[in-house]
PDB file of C-alpha atoms and ligand atoms in Angstrom:
ATOM      1  CA  UNK A   6      -7.958  25.796 -61.347  1.00 65.00           C
ATOM      2  CA  UNK A   7      -6.325  22.767 -62.969  1.00 78.00           C
ATOM      3  CA  UNK A   8      -7.891  19.369 -62.418  1.00 90.00           C
ATOM      4  CA  UNK A   9      -5.955  17.068 -60.077  1.00 95.00           C
ATOM      5  CA  UNK A  10      -6.014  13.445 -61.219  1.00 97.00           C
ATOM      6  CA  UNK A  11      -4.242  10.180 -60.504  1.00 98.00           C
ATOM      7  CA  UNK A  12      -2.936   7.501 -62.850  1.00 98.00           C
ATOM      8  CA  UNK A  13      -2.575   4.131 -61.114  1.00 98.00           C
ATOM      9  CA  UNK A  14      -0.148   1.527 -62.428  1.00 98.00           C
ATOM     10  CA  UNK A  15      -0.268  -1.733 -60.479  1.00 98.00           C
ATOM     11  CA  UNK A  16       1.281  -5.111 -61.090  1.00 97.00           C
ATOM     12  CA  UNK A  17       3.785  -7.690 -59.841  1.00 96.00           C
ATOM     13  CA  UNK A  18       7.491  -7.009 -59.293  1.00 91.00           C
ATOM     14  CA  UNK A  19       9.691  -6.773 -62.372  1.00 89.00           C
ATOM     15  CA  UNK A  20       6.850  -5.973 -64.785  1.00 93.00           C
ATOM     16  CA  UNK A  21       8.547  -2.665 -65.634  1.00 92.00           C
ATOM     17  CA  UNK A  22       6.129  -0.472 -63.676  1.00 95.00           C
ATOM     18  CA  UNK A  23       8.600   2.066 -62.347  1.00 93.00           C
ATOM     19  CA  UNK A  24      10.473   2.669 -65.629  1.00 94.00           C
ATOM     20  CA  UNK A  25       7.183   2.998 -67.483  1.00 97.00           C
ATOM     21  CA  UNK A  26       5.426   5.105 -64.831  1.00 97.00           C
ATOM     22  CA  UNK A  27       8.407   7.475 -64.692  1.00 97.00           C
ATOM     23  CA  UNK A  28       8.355   7.954 -68.473  1.00 97.00           C
ATOM     24  CA  UNK A  29       4.567   8.442 -68.615  1.00 98.00           C
ATOM     25  CA  UNK A  30       4.812  11.059 -65.838  1.00 97.00           C
ATOM     26  CA  UNK A  31       7.638  12.869 -67.672  1.00 97.00           C
ATOM     27  CA  UNK A  32       5.611  12.973 -70.900  1.00 97.00           C
ATOM     28  CA  UNK A  33       2.570  14.354 -69.093  1.00 96.00           C
ATOM     29  CA  UNK A  34       4.641  16.774 -67.008  1.00 96.00           C
ATOM     30  CA  UNK A  35       3.296  15.447 -63.707  1.00 96.00           C
ATOM     31  CA  UNK A  36       4.923  13.788 -60.672  1.00 96.00           C
ATOM     32  CA  UNK A  37       5.816  10.130 -60.363  1.00 97.00           C
ATOM     33  CA  UNK A  38       5.502   8.323 -57.043  1.00 96.00           C
ATOM     34  CA  UNK A  39       7.021   4.883 -56.501  1.00 96.00           C
ATOM     35  CA  UNK A  40       5.053   3.413 -53.585  1.00 97.00           C
ATOM     36  CA  UNK A  41       7.156   0.221 -53.583  1.00 96.00           C
ATOM     37  CA  UNK A  42      10.147   2.404 -52.720  1.00 97.00           C
ATOM     38  CA  UNK A  43       8.263   3.605 -49.644  1.00 97.00           C
ATOM     39  CA  UNK A  44       7.674   0.005 -48.442  1.00 97.00           C
ATOM     40  CA  UNK A  45      11.325  -0.709 -49.164  1.00 97.00           C
ATOM     41  CA  UNK A  46      12.402   2.307 -47.066  1.00 98.00           C
ATOM     42  CA  UNK A  47      10.337   1.042 -44.126  1.00 98.00           C
ATOM     43  CA  UNK A  48      11.910  -2.416 -44.565  1.00 98.00           C
ATOM     44  CA  UNK A  49      15.357  -0.783 -44.495  1.00 97.00           C
ATOM     45  CA  UNK A  50      14.571   0.954 -41.222  1.00 98.00           C
ATOM     46  CA  UNK A  51      13.131  -2.191 -39.611  1.00 98.00           C
ATOM     47  CA  UNK A  52      16.200  -4.203 -40.625  1.00 97.00           C
ATOM     48  CA  UNK A  53      18.490  -1.519 -39.195  1.00 96.00           C
ATOM     49  CA  UNK A  54      16.525  -1.556 -35.946  1.00 96.00           C
ATOM     50  CA  UNK A  55      16.501  -5.381 -35.973  1.00 96.00           C
ATOM     51  CA  UNK A  56      12.705  -5.173 -35.791  1.00 97.00           C
ATOM     52  CA  UNK A  57      11.510  -6.973 -38.924  1.00 95.00           C
ATOM     53  CA  UNK A  58      10.085  -9.799 -36.811  1.00 95.00           C
ATOM     54  CA  UNK A  59       9.024  -7.627 -33.896  1.00 96.00           C
ATOM     55  CA  UNK A  60       5.490  -7.239 -32.487  1.00 95.00           C
ATOM     56  CA  UNK A  61       3.266  -4.885 -34.492  1.00 94.00           C
ATOM     57  CA  UNK A  62       2.950  -2.565 -31.484  1.00 96.00           C
ATOM     58  CA  UNK A  63       6.741  -2.096 -31.396  1.00 97.00           C
ATOM     59  CA  UNK A  64       6.829  -1.547 -35.170  1.00 97.00           C
ATOM     60  CA  UNK A  65       4.052   1.023 -34.785  1.00 97.00           C
ATOM     61  CA  UNK A  66       6.199   2.860 -32.249  1.00 97.00           C
ATOM     62  CA  UNK A  67       9.167   2.882 -34.613  1.00 97.00           C
ATOM     63  CA  UNK A  68       6.933   4.120 -37.448  1.00 97.00           C
ATOM     64  CA  UNK A  69       5.600   7.006 -35.378  1.00 96.00           C
ATOM     65  CA  UNK A  70       9.177   8.262 -35.339  1.00 94.00           C
ATOM     66  CA  UNK A  71       9.891   7.546 -39.019  1.00 96.00           C
ATOM     67  CA  UNK A  72       9.663   9.914 -41.977  1.00 96.00           C
ATOM     68  CA  UNK A  73       9.318   8.425 -45.445  1.00 95.00           C
ATOM     69  CA  UNK A  74       9.141  10.667 -48.471  1.00 92.00           C
ATOM     70  CA  UNK A  75       9.399  10.266 -52.198  1.00 88.00           C
ATOM     71  CA  UNK A  76      10.343  13.449 -53.965  1.00 81.00           C
ATOM     72  CA  UNK A  77      12.212  14.328 -57.164  1.00 82.00           C
ATOM     73  CA  UNK A  78      12.632  10.634 -57.848  1.00 88.00           C
ATOM     74  CA  UNK A  79      14.488  10.010 -54.597  1.00 95.00           C
ATOM     75  CA  UNK A  80      13.444   7.939 -51.603  1.00 97.00           C
ATOM     76  CA  UNK A  81      14.133   9.801 -48.390  1.00 96.00           C
ATOM     77  CA  UNK A  82      14.144   7.972 -45.066  1.00 97.00           C
ATOM     78  CA  UNK A  83      14.424  10.180 -41.983  1.00 97.00           C
ATOM     79  CA  UNK A  84      15.994  12.909 -44.101  1.00 96.00           C
ATOM     80  CA  UNK A  85      18.569  10.618 -45.739  1.00 96.00           C
ATOM     81  CA  UNK A  86      18.556   9.528 -49.393  1.00 97.00           C
ATOM     82  CA  UNK A  87      18.252   5.718 -49.382  1.00 97.00           C
ATOM     83  CA  UNK A  88      17.436   5.327 -53.093  1.00 96.00           C
ATOM     84  CA  UNK A  89      20.439   3.021 -53.667  1.00 93.00           C
ATOM     85  CA  UNK A  90      20.196   0.977 -50.449  1.00 94.00           C
ATOM     86  CA  UNK A  91      16.574  -0.007 -51.007  1.00 96.00           C
ATOM     87  CA  UNK A  92      17.361  -1.748 -54.327  1.00 89.00           C
ATOM     88  CA  UNK A  93      19.443  -4.487 -52.700  1.00 85.00           C
ATOM     89  CA  UNK A  94      18.042  -8.005 -53.229  1.00 78.00           C
ATOM     90  CA  UNK A  95      17.535  -8.691 -49.502  1.00 85.00           C
ATOM     91  CA  UNK A  96      15.347  -5.596 -49.163  1.00 93.00           C
ATOM     92  CA  UNK A  97      12.822  -6.960 -51.707  1.00 88.00           C
ATOM     93  CA  UNK A  98      11.796  -9.888 -49.510  1.00 88.00           C
ATOM     94  CA  UNK A  99      11.796  -7.724 -46.369  1.00 94.00           C
ATOM     95  CA  UNK A 100       9.594  -5.099 -48.083  1.00 95.00           C
ATOM     96  CA  UNK A 101       7.135  -7.765 -49.188  1.00 91.00           C
ATOM     97  CA  UNK A 102       7.039  -9.096 -45.622  1.00 93.00           C
ATOM     98  CA  UNK A 103       6.517  -5.774 -43.870  1.00 94.00           C
ATOM     99  CA  UNK A 104       3.980  -4.616 -46.480  1.00 95.00           C
ATOM    100  CA  UNK A 105       1.575  -7.240 -45.116  1.00 94.00           C
ATOM    101  CA  UNK A 106       1.463  -5.493 -41.712  1.00 96.00           C
ATOM    102  CA  UNK A 107      -1.567  -3.324 -40.931  1.00 96.00           C
ATOM    103  CA  UNK A 108       0.447  -0.598 -39.185  1.00 97.00           C
ATOM    104  CA  UNK A 109       2.831  -0.274 -42.123  1.00 97.00           C
ATOM    105  CA  UNK A 110       0.045  -0.156 -44.729  1.00 97.00           C
ATOM    106  CA  UNK A 111      -2.027   2.364 -42.785  1.00 97.00           C
ATOM    107  CA  UNK A 112       0.885   4.767 -42.479  1.00 97.00           C
ATOM    108  CA  UNK A 113       2.069   4.504 -46.082  1.00 97.00           C
ATOM    109  CA  UNK A 114      -1.394   4.486 -47.691  1.00 98.00           C
ATOM    110  CA  UNK A 115      -2.353   7.709 -45.911  1.00 97.00           C
ATOM    111  CA  UNK A 116       0.950   9.341 -46.956  1.00 96.00           C
ATOM    112  CA  UNK A 117       0.341   8.244 -50.556  1.00 97.00           C
ATOM    113  CA  UNK A 118      -3.226   9.569 -50.522  1.00 98.00           C
ATOM    114  CA  UNK A 119      -2.009  12.932 -49.235  1.00 97.00           C
ATOM    115  CA  UNK A 120       0.656  13.084 -51.980  1.00 95.00           C
ATOM    116  CA  UNK A 121      -1.843  12.311 -54.752  1.00 96.00           C
ATOM    117  CA  UNK A 122      -4.409  14.801 -53.479  1.00 96.00           C
ATOM    118  CA  UNK A 123      -2.023  17.753 -53.622  1.00 94.00           C
ATOM    119  CA  UNK A 124      -1.040  17.343 -57.292  1.00 95.00           C
ATOM    120  CA  UNK A 125      -1.607  15.097 -60.291  1.00 97.00           C
ATOM    121  CA  UNK A 126       0.518  11.963 -60.122  1.00 97.00           C
ATOM    122  CA  UNK A 127       1.409   8.708 -61.776  1.00 98.00           C
ATOM    123  CA  UNK A 128       1.625   6.267 -58.872  1.00 98.00           C
ATOM    124  CA  UNK A 129       2.845   2.703 -59.190  1.00 97.00           C
ATOM    125  CA  UNK A 130       2.480  -0.153 -56.727  1.00 97.00           C
ATOM    126  CA  UNK A 131       0.256  -3.107 -55.903  1.00 97.00           C
ATOM    127  CA  UNK A 132      -2.945  -1.578 -54.505  1.00 98.00           C
ATOM    128  CA  UNK A 133      -3.143   1.893 -56.041  1.00 98.00           C
ATOM    129  CA  UNK A 134      -6.203   1.238 -58.202  1.00 98.00           C
ATOM    130  CA  UNK A 135      -7.878  -1.099 -55.709  1.00 98.00           C
ATOM    131  CA  UNK A 136      -7.217   0.765 -52.471  1.00 97.00           C
ATOM    132  CA  UNK A 137      -5.151   3.984 -52.456  1.00 98.00           C
ATOM    133  CA  UNK A 138      -7.036   5.745 -55.279  1.00 98.00           C
ATOM    134  CA  UNK A 139     -10.102   3.695 -56.126  1.00 98.00           C
ATOM    135  CA  UNK A 140     -11.361   6.690 -58.152  1.00 97.00           C
ATOM    136  CA  UNK A 141      -8.143   7.153 -60.114  1.00 98.00           C
ATOM    137  CA  UNK A 142      -8.897   8.624 -63.525  1.00 97.00           C
ATOM    138  CA  UNK A 143      -6.809   5.969 -65.304  1.00 98.00           C
ATOM    139  CA  UNK A 144      -5.890   2.508 -64.040  1.00 98.00           C
ATOM    140  CA  UNK A 145      -3.459   0.067 -65.614  1.00 98.00           C
ATOM    141  CA  UNK A 146      -2.475  -3.427 -64.539  1.00 98.00           C
ATOM    142  CA  UNK A 147       0.955  -4.217 -65.929  1.00 98.00           C
ATOM    143  CA  UNK A 148       2.091  -7.805 -65.919  1.00 97.00           C
ATOM    144  CA  UNK A 149       4.583 -10.132 -67.653  1.00 97.00           C
ATOM    145  CA  UNK A 150       5.638 -13.767 -67.573  1.00 97.00           C
ATOM    146  CA  UNK A 151       7.636 -14.521 -64.363  1.00 97.00           C
ATOM    147  CA  UNK A 152      10.680 -15.677 -66.380  1.00 97.00           C
ATOM    148  CA  UNK A 153      10.715 -12.428 -68.356  1.00 96.00           C
ATOM    149  CA  UNK A 154      10.379 -10.425 -65.138  1.00 96.00           C
ATOM    150  CA  UNK A 155      13.185 -12.409 -63.501  1.00 96.00           C
ATOM    151  CA  UNK A 156      15.461 -11.799 -66.490  1.00 95.00           C
ATOM    152  CA  UNK A 157      14.792  -8.047 -66.305  1.00 92.00           C
ATOM    153  CA  UNK A 158      15.487  -7.983 -62.553  1.00 90.00           C
ATOM    154  CA  UNK A 159      18.626 -10.129 -63.032  1.00 93.00           C
ATOM    155  CA  UNK A 160      19.971  -7.749 -65.708  1.00 93.00           C
ATOM    156  CA  UNK A 161      19.198  -4.742 -63.505  1.00 88.00           C
ATOM    157  CA  UNK A 162      20.994  -6.190 -60.460  1.00 87.00           C
ATOM    158  CA  UNK A 163      24.044  -7.485 -62.349  1.00 92.00           C
ATOM    159  CA  UNK A 164      24.384  -4.147 -64.170  1.00 93.00           C
ATOM    160  CA  UNK A 165      24.713  -2.587 -60.722  1.00 86.00           C
ATOM    161  CA  UNK A 166      27.490  -5.047 -59.897  1.00 89.00           C
ATOM    162  CA  UNK A 167      25.412  -7.222 -57.562  1.00 86.00           C
ATOM    163  CA  UNK A 168      26.276 -10.936 -57.636  1.00 89.00           C
ATOM    164  CA  UNK A 169      23.066 -12.918 -58.129  1.00 91.00           C
ATOM    165  CA  UNK A 170      22.001 -16.214 -59.716  1.00 95.00           C
ATOM    166  CA  UNK A 171      19.201 -16.147 -62.287  1.00 97.00           C
ATOM    167  CA  UNK A 172      17.452 -19.167 -60.695  1.00 97.00           C
ATOM    168  CA  UNK A 173      17.480 -17.427 -57.315  1.00 95.00           C
ATOM    169  CA  UNK A 174      16.052 -14.210 -58.791  1.00 94.00           C
ATOM    170  CA  UNK A 175      13.252 -16.241 -60.432  1.00 96.00           C
ATOM    171  CA  UNK A 176      12.522 -18.039 -57.159  1.00 96.00           C
ATOM    172  CA  UNK A 177      12.379 -14.687 -55.332  1.00 92.00           C
ATOM    173  CA  UNK A 178       9.988 -13.229 -57.937  1.00 94.00           C
ATOM    174  CA  UNK A 179       7.639 -16.224 -57.674  1.00 95.00           C
ATOM    175  CA  UNK A 180       7.696 -16.214 -53.871  1.00 93.00           C
ATOM    176  CA  UNK A 181       7.083 -12.442 -53.753  1.00 90.00           C
ATOM    177  CA  UNK A 182       4.119 -12.778 -56.187  1.00 94.00           C
ATOM    178  CA  UNK A 183       2.704 -15.470 -53.946  1.00 94.00           C
ATOM    179  CA  UNK A 184       3.107 -13.294 -50.883  1.00 91.00           C
ATOM    180  CA  UNK A 185       1.831 -10.036 -52.450  1.00 92.00           C
ATOM    181  CA  UNK A 186      -1.206 -11.716 -54.050  1.00 95.00           C
ATOM    182  CA  UNK A 187      -2.279 -13.748 -51.053  1.00 95.00           C
ATOM    183  CA  UNK A 188      -1.838 -11.411 -48.099  1.00 92.00           C
ATOM    184  CA  UNK A 189      -5.009 -10.412 -46.260  1.00 94.00           C
ATOM    185  CA  UNK A 190      -4.608  -6.636 -46.511  1.00 94.00           C
ATOM    186  CA  UNK A 191      -4.877  -4.996 -49.926  1.00 94.00           C
ATOM    187  CA  UNK A 192      -3.425  -7.907 -51.904  1.00 95.00           C
ATOM    188  CA  UNK A 193      -2.145  -7.410 -55.426  1.00 96.00           C
ATOM    189  CA  UNK A 194      -4.992  -7.878 -57.863  1.00 96.00           C
ATOM    190  CA  UNK A 195      -6.283  -6.226 -60.990  1.00 97.00           C
ATOM    191  CA  UNK A 196      -8.938  -3.583 -60.329  1.00 98.00           C
ATOM    192  CA  UNK A 197     -12.128  -4.434 -62.218  1.00 97.00           C
ATOM    193  CA  UNK A 198     -11.835  -1.166 -64.169  1.00 98.00           C
ATOM    194  CA  UNK A 199      -8.088  -1.383 -64.893  1.00 98.00           C
ATOM    195  CA  UNK A 200      -6.699  -1.941 -68.383  1.00 98.00           C
ATOM    196  CA  UNK A 201      -4.434  -5.004 -68.363  1.00 98.00           C
ATOM    197  CA  UNK A 202      -1.170  -4.920 -70.307  1.00 98.00           C
ATOM    198  CA  UNK A 203       1.029  -8.010 -70.691  1.00 97.00           C
ATOM    199  CA  UNK A 204       4.486  -6.609 -71.389  1.00 95.00           C
ATOM    200  CA  UNK A 205       6.214 -10.014 -71.911  1.00 96.00           C
ATOM    201  CA  UNK A 206       6.743  -9.292 -75.598  1.00 95.00           C
ATOM    202  CA  UNK A 207       6.607  -5.513 -75.542  1.00 95.00           C
ATOM    203  CA  UNK A 208       9.391  -2.962 -75.288  1.00 93.00           C
ATOM    204  CA  UNK A 209       9.286  -0.226 -72.657  1.00 93.00           C
ATOM    205  CA  UNK A 210       8.581   2.339 -75.405  1.00 96.00           C
ATOM    206  CA  UNK A 211       5.672   0.285 -76.752  1.00 97.00           C
ATOM    207  CA  UNK A 212       4.035   0.115 -73.303  1.00 97.00           C
ATOM    208  CA  UNK A 213       4.584   3.843 -72.704  1.00 98.00           C
ATOM    209  CA  UNK A 214       3.052   4.597 -76.119  1.00 97.00           C
ATOM    210  CA  UNK A 215       0.073   2.354 -75.380  1.00 97.00           C
ATOM    211  CA  UNK A 216      -0.599   4.012 -72.005  1.00 98.00           C
ATOM    212  CA  UNK A 217      -0.184   7.544 -73.355  1.00 97.00           C
ATOM    213  CA  UNK A 218      -2.583   6.779 -76.224  1.00 97.00           C
ATOM    214  CA  UNK A 219      -5.188   5.502 -73.751  1.00 96.00           C
ATOM    215  CA  UNK A 220      -4.806   8.688 -71.703  1.00 94.00           C
TER     216      UNK A 220
HETATM  217  O1  LIG B 303       7.438  -2.509 -56.439  1.00 77.12           O
HETATM  218  P1  LIG B 303       8.501  -2.998 -55.448  1.00 77.12           P
HETATM  219  O2  LIG B 303       9.107  -4.296 -55.848  1.00 77.12           O
HETATM  220  O3  LIG B 303       9.533  -1.962 -55.199  1.00 77.12           O
HETATM  221  O4  LIG B 303       7.698  -3.239 -54.057  1.00 77.12           O
HETATM  222  C1  LIG B 303       8.320  -3.777 -52.919  1.00 77.12           C
HETATM  223  C2  LIG B 303       7.274  -4.475 -52.051  1.00 77.12           C
HETATM  224  O5  LIG B 303       6.387  -3.521 -51.493  1.00 77.12           O
HETATM  225  C3  LIG B 303       6.378  -5.468 -52.793  1.00 77.12           C
HETATM  226  O6  LIG B 303       6.833  -6.796 -52.652  1.00 77.12           O
HETATM  227  C4  LIG B 303       5.031  -5.322 -52.160  1.00 77.12           C
HETATM  228  C5  LIG B 303       5.052  -4.010 -51.451  1.00 77.12           C
HETATM  229  N1  LIG B 303       4.136  -3.016 -52.022  1.00 77.12           N
HETATM  230  C6  LIG B 303       2.838  -3.016 -51.570  1.00 77.12           C
HETATM  231  O7  LIG B 303       2.471  -3.883 -50.794  1.00 77.12           O
HETATM  232  N2  LIG B 303       1.970  -2.065 -51.990  1.00 77.12           N
HETATM  233  C7  LIG B 303       2.371  -1.133 -52.867  1.00 77.12           C
HETATM  234  N3  LIG B 303       1.498  -0.192 -53.256  1.00 77.12           N
HETATM  235  C8  LIG B 303       3.683  -1.126 -53.363  1.00 77.12           C
HETATM  236  C9  LIG B 303       4.557  -2.108 -52.941  1.00 77.12           C
END
């Protein structure tokens, strides 16, 4: 039987985690799971139901009737592909907000654990190495200067035709870092046994090479 193992890639928004994790997974021939996309899908649903500010008990009820899946690179919410919708700028703040809720984290963390126990995966997020898979075989903490991250996010959004201001994107990145790093439940932090990579002055290929060499 083949060994099942997990590769955790954590770090703040815009550090290049998903592009890099996807490429590492492709090179290793294993699955890639974007856990941020799952929080974004939940945010999408809560916005649609006008429940982002609702009581946790009501949100729990909505979640019990919600299916979130990440397969073949697509984010599926209640059977519908929402991969495009979840990338909108307003969803980022909503995802960060709802990811602080216990009911949301409990549901998504257990789904992520089930996914990574069935097959080998590269999983990216905020708490993979510190919470979802504390025994992951390889752990990386990918970071970059906030201005560099904002520029990458700005380029990504404008390339998709979204109208955004650079200063606003930078503000959003800083406020999301603040929120993700200081929430009570599973905040973003480097696992003690994770390898830290600052990608501010590195190309995507250089980071992928570095990670693959480590593995
Ligand atoms: O990686 P991303 O920007 O798509 O993530 C969106 C939000 O989801 C992020 O602000 C924090 C939250 N998140 C989380 O709390 N835990 C994870 N494992 C992944 C994302």
